[in-house]
PDB file of C-alpha atoms in Angstrom:
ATOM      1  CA  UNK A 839       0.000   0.000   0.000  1.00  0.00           C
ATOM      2  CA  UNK A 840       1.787   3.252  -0.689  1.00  0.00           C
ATOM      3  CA  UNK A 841       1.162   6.146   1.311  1.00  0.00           C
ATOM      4  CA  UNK A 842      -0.821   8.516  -0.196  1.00  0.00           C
ATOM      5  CA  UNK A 843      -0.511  12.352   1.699  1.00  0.00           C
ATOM      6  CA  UNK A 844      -3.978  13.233  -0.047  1.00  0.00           C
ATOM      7  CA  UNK A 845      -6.112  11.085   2.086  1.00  0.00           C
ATOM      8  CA  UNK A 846      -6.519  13.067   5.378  1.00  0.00           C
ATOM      9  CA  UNK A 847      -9.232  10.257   7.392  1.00  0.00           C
ATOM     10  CA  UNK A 848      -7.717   6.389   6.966  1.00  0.00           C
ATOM     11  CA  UNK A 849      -9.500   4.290   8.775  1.00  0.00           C
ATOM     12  CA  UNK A 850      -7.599   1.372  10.578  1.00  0.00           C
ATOM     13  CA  UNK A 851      -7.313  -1.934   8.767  1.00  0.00           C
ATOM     14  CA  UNK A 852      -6.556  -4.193  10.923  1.00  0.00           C
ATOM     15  CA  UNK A 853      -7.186  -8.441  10.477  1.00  0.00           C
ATOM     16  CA  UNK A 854     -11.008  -9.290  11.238  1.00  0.00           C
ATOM     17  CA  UNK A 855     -10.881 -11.341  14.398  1.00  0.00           C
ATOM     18  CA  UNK A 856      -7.582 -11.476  15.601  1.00  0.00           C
ATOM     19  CA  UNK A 857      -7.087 -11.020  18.870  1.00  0.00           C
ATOM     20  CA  UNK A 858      -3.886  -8.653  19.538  1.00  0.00           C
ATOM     21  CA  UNK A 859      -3.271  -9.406  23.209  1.00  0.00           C
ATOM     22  CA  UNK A 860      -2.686 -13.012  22.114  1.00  0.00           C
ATOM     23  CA  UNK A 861       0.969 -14.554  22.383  1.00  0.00           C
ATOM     24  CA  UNK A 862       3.046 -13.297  19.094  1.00  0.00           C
ATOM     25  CA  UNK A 863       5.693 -11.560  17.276  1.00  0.00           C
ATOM     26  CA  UNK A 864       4.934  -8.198  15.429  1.00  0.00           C
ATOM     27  CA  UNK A 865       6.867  -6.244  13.225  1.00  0.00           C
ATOM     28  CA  UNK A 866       6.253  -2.585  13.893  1.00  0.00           C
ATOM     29  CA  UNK A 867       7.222   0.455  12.368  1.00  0.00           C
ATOM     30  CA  UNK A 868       6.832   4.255  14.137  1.00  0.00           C
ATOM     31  CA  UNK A 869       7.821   7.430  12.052  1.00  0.00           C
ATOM     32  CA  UNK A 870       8.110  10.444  12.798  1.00  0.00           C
ATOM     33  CA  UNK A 871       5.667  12.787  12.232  1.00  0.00           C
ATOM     34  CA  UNK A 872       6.152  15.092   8.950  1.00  0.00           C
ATOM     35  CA  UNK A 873       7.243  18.321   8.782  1.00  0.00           C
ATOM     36  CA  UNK A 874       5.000  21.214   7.314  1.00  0.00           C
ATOM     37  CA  UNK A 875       5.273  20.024   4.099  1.00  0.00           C
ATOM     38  CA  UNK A 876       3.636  17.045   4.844  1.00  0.00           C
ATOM     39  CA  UNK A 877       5.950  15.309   2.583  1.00  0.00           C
ATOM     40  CA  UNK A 878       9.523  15.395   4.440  1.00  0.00           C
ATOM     41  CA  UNK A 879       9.938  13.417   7.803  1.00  0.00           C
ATOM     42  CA  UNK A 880      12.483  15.430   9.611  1.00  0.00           C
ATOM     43  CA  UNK A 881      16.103  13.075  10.750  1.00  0.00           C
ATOM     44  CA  UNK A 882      15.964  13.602  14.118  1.00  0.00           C
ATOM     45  CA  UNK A 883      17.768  11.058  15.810  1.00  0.00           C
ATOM     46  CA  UNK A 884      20.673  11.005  14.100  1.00  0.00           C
ATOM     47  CA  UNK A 885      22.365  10.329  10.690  1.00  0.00           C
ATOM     48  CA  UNK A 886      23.938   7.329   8.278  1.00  0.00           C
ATOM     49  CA  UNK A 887      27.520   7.172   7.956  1.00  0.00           C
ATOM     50  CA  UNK A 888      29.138   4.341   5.974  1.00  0.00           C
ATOM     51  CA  UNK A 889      26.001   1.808   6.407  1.00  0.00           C
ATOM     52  CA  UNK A 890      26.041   2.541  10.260  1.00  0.00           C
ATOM     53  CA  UNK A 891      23.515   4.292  11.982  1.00  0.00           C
ATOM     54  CA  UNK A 892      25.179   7.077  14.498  1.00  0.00           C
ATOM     55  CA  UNK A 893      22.617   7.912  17.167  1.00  0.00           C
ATOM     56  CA  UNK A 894      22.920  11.502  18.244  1.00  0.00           C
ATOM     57  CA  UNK A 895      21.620  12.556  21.996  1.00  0.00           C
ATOM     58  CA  UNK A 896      17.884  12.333  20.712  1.00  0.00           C
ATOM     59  CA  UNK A 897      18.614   8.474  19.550  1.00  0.00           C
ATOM     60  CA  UNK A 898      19.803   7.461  22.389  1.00  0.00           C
ATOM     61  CA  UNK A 899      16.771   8.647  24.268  1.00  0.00           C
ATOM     62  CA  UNK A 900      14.527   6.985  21.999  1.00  0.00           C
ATOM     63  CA  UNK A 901      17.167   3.576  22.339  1.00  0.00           C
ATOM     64  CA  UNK A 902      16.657   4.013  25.941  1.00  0.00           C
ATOM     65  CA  UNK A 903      12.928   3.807  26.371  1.00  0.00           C
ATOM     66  CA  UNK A 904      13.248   0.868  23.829  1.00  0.00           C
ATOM     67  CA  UNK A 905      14.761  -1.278  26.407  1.00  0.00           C
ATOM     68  CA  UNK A 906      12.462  -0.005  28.680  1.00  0.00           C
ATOM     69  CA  UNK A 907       9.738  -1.507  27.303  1.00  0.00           C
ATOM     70  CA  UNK A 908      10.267  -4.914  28.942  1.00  0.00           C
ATOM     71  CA  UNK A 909      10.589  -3.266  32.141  1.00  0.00           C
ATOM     72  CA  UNK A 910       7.592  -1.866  31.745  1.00  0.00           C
ATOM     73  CA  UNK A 911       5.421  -4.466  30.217  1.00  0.00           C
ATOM     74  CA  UNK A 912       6.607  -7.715  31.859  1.00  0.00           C
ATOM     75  CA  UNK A 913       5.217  -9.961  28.842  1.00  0.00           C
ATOM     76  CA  UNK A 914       6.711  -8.365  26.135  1.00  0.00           C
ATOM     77  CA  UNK A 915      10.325  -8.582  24.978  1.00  0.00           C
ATOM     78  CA  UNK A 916      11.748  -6.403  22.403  1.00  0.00           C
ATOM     79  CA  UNK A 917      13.838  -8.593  20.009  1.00  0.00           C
ATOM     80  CA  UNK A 918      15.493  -6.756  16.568  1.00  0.00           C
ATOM     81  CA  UNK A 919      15.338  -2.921  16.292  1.00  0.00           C
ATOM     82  CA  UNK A 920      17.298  -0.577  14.563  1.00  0.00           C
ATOM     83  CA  UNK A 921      16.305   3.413  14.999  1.00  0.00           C
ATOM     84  CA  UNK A 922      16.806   5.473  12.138  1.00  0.00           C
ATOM     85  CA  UNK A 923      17.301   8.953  11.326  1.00  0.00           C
ATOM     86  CA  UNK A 924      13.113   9.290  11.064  1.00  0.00           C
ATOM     87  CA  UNK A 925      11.756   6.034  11.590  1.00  0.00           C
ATOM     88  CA  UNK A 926      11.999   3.193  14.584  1.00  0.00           C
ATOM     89  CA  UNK A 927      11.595  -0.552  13.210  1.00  0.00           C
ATOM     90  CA  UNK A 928      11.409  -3.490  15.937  1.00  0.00           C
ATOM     91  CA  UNK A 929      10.159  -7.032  16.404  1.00  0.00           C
ATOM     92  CA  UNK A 930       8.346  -7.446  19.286  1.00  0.00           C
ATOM     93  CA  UNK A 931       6.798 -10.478  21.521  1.00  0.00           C
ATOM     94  CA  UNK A 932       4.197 -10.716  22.944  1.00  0.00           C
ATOM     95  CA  UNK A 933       4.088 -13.843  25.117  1.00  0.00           C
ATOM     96  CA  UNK A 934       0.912 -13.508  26.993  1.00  0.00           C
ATOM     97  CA  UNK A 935       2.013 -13.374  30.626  1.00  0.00           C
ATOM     98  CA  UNK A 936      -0.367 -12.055  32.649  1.00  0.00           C
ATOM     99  CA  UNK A 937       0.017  -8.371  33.329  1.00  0.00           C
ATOM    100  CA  UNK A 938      -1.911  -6.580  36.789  1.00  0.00           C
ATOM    101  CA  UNK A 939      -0.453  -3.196  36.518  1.00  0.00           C
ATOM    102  CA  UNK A 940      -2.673  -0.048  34.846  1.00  0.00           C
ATOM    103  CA  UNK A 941      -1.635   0.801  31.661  1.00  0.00           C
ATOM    104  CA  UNK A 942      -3.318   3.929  30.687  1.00  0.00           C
ATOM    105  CA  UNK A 943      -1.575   6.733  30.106  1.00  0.00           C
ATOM    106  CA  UNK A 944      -2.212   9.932  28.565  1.00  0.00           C
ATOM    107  CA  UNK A 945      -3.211   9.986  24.809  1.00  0.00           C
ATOM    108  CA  UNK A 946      -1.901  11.484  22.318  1.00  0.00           C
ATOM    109  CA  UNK A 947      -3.393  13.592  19.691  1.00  0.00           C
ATOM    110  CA  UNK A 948      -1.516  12.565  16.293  1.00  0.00           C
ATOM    111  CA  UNK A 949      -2.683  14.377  12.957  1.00  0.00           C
ATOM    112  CA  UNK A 950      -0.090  12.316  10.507  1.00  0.00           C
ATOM    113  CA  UNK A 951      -1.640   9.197   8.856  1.00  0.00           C
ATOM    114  CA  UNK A 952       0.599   5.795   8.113  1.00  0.00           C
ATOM    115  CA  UNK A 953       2.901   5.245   5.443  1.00  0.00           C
ATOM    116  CA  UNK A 954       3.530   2.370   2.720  1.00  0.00           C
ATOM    117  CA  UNK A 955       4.427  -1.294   3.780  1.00  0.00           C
ATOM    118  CA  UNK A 956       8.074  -1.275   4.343  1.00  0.00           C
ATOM    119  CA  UNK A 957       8.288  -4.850   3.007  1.00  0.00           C
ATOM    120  CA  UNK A 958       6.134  -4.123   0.112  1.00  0.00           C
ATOM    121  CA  UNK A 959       3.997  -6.803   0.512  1.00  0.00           C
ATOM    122  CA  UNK A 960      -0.093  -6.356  -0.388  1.00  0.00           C
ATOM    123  CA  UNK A 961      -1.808  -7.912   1.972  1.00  0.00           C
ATOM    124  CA  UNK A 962       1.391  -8.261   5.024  1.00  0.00           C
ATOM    125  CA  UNK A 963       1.926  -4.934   6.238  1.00  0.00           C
ATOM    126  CA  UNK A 964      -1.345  -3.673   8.056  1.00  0.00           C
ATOM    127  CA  UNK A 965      -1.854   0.205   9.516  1.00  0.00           C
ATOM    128  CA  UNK A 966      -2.217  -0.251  12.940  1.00  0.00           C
ATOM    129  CA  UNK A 967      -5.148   1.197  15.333  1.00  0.00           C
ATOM    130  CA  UNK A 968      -4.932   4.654  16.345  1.00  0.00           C
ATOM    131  CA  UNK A 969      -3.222   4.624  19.921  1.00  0.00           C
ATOM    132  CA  UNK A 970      -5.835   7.276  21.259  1.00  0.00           C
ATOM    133  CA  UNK A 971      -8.609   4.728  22.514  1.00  0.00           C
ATOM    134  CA  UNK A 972      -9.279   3.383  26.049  1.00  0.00           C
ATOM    135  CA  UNK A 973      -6.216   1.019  27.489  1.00  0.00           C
ATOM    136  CA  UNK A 974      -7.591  -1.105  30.133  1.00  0.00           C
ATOM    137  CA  UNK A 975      -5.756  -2.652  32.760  1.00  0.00           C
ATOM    138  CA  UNK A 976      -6.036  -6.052  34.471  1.00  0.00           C
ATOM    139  CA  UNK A 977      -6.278  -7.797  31.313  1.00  0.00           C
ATOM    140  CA  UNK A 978      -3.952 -11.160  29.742  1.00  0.00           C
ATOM    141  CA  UNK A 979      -1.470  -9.688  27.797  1.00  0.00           C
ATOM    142  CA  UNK A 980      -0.431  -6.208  26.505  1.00  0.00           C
ATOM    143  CA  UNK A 981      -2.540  -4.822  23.492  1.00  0.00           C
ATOM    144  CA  UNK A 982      -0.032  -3.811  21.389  1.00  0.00           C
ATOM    145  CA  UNK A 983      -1.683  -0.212  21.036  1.00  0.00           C
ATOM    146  CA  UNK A 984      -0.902  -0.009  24.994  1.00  0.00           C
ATOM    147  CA  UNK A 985       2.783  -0.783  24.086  1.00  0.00           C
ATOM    148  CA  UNK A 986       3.410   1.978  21.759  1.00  0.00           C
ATOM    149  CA  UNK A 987       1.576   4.508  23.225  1.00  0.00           C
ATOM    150  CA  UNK A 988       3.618   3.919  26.443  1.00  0.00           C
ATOM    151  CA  UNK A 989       6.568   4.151  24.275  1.00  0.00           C
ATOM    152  CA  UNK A 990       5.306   7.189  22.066  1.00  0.00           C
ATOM    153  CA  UNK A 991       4.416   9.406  25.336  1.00  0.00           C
ATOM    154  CA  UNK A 992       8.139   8.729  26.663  1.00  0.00           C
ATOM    155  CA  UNK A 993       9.958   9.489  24.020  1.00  0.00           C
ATOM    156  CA  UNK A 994       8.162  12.419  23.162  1.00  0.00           C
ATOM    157  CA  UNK A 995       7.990  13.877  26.985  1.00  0.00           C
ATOM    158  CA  UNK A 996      11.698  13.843  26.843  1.00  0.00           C
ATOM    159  CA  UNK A 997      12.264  14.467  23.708  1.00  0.00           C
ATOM    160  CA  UNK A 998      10.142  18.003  24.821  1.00  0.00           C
ATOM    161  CA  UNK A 999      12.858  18.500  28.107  1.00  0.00           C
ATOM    162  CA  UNK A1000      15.697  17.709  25.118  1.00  0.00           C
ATOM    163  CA  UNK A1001      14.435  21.189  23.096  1.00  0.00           C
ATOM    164  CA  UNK A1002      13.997  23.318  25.753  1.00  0.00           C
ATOM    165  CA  UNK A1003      17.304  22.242  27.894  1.00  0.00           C
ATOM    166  CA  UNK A1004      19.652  21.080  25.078  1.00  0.00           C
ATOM    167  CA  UNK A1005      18.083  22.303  22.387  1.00  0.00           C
ATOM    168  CA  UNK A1006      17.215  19.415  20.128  1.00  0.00           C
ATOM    169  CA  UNK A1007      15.622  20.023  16.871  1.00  0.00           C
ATOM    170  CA  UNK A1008      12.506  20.705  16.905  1.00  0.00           C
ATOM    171  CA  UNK A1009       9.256  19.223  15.348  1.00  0.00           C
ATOM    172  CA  UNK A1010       5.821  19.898  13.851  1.00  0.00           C
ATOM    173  CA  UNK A1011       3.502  19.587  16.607  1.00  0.00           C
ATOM    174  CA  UNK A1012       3.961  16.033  17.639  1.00  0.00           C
ATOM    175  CA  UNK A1013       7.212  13.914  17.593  1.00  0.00           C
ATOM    176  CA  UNK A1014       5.858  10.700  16.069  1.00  0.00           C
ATOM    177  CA  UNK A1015       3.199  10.280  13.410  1.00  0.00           C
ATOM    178  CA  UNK A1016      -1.006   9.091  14.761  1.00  0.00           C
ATOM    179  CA  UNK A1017      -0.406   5.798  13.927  1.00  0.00           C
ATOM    180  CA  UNK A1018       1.953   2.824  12.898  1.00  0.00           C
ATOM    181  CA  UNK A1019       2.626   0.191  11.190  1.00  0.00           C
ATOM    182  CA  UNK A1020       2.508  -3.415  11.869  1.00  0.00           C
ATOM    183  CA  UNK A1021       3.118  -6.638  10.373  1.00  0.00           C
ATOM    184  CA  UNK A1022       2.286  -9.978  12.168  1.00  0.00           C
ATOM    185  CA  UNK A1023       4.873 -12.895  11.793  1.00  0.00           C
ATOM    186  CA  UNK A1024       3.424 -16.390  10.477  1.00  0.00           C
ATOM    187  CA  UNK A1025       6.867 -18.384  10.768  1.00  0.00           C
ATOM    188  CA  UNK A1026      10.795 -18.606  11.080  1.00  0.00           C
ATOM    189  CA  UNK A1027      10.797 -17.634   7.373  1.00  0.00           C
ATOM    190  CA  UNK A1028       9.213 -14.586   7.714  1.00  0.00           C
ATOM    191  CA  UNK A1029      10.841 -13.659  10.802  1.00  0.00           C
ATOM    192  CA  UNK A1030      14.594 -14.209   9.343  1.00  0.00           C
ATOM    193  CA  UNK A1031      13.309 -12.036   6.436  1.00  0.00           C
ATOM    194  CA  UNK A1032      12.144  -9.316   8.375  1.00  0.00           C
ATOM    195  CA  UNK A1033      14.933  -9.497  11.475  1.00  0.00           C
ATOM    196  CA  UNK A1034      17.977  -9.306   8.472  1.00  0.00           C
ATOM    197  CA  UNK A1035      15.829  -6.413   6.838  1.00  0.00           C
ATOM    198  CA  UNK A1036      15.733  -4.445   9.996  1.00  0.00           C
ATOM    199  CA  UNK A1037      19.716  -5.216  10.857  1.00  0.00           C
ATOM    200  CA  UNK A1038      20.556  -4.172   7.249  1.00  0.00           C
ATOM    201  CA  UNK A1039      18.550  -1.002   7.258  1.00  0.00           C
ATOM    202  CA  UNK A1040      20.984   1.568   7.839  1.00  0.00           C
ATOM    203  CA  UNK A1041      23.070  -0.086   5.072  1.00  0.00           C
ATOM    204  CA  UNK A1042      20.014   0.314   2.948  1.00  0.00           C
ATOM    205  CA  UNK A1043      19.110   3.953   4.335  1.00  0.00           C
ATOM    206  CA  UNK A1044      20.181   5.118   0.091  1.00  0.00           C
ATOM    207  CA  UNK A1045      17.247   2.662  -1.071  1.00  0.00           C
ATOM    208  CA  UNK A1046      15.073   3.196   2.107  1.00  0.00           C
ATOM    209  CA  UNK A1047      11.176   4.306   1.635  1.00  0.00           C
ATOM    210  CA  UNK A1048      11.703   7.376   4.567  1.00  0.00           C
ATOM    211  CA  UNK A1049      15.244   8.277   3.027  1.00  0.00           C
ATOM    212  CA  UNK A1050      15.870  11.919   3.266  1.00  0.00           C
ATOM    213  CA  UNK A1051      18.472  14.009   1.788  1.00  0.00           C
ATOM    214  CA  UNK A1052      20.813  15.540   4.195  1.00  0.00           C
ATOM    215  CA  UNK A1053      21.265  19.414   3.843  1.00  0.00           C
TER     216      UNK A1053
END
């Protein structure tokens, strides 16, 4: 599906009957949100030198509430990830341990829509739910929704305190796009595809669907 910046109200597509809080591995993509232009997503944690990603001070925030997650959500474990200069890509489990704790937190009020399936599969790649809606707590298993809202309020509270103490780039209104984009993973095949895409994504960045030229 290739993002189209004309359509303004995408409704989620998500599979018919599948229950997210299950056991499972996910491939999920978060972007940043885009600038004014609504075309250009703004590098802001860092750049691509000779296939390596080099996190600047904003990319290591975002690296640290990544490994945070666990911490956070004892039945999920963050396996592959790779943050880019505008993008985060990770495979996450979900291995449906109970969890007691509350997990609302404040929502937040995205305005971007998703972009194209990374893979560039048709029917793979699936928008994910908008991560404004109730999170209830008490429940088996962490909706995924739950997940990266927790990790989108985070990142963007101190990404905030980054600006106005160390001042870090700013951005267009929110730090990460409304919603994002996930991929569930059917078998070893499809994980080994997906885990060496992620590892060799920096190498890639030239050929990448969020590449943006560096002024």
């Amino acid at each position: 599906m290739k993002y189209n910046p004309n359509i303004h109200h995408r409704r989620s597509i998500r599979l018919k009957g599948y229950d997210y809080s299950l056991a499972g591995l996910y491939f999920i993509t978060i972007c940043v949100n885009a600038g004014e232009d609504k075309h250009v997503r703004p590098n802001l944690f860092g750049k691509i030198s000779d296939g390596k990603m080099i996190l600047n001070d904003a990319g290591r925030m975002v690296e640290k509430w990544c490994t945070e997650i666990s911490h956070k959500f004892s039945d999920i474990i963050i396996d592959a990830y790779v943050i880019m200069p505008n993008h985060y890509h990770a495979i996450i489990i979900n291995n449906g341990a109970p969890v007691g704790a509350d997990l609302r937190v404040c929502p937040d009020d995205f305005s971007e829509h998703g972009s194209g399936n990374v893979l560039g599969e048709p029917d793979g790649g699936v928008l994910g739910g908008r991560d404004d809606g109730d999170v209830l707590g008490e429940h088996i298993g962490s909706p995924l929704r739950a997940v990266i809202q927790w990790f989108k309020t985070m990142t963007t509270n101190e990404y905030i305190r980054g600006v106005k103490t160390f001042g870090w780039q700013t951005f267009n209104k929110k730090l990460w796009q409304r919603n994002y984009w996930e991929h569930i993973i059917r078998n070893e095949q499809a994980y080994n595809h997906i885990a060496n895409y992620i590892l060799n994504n920096p190498m890639n960045w030239g050929n990448d669907h969020f590449y943006q030229e560096y002024h």
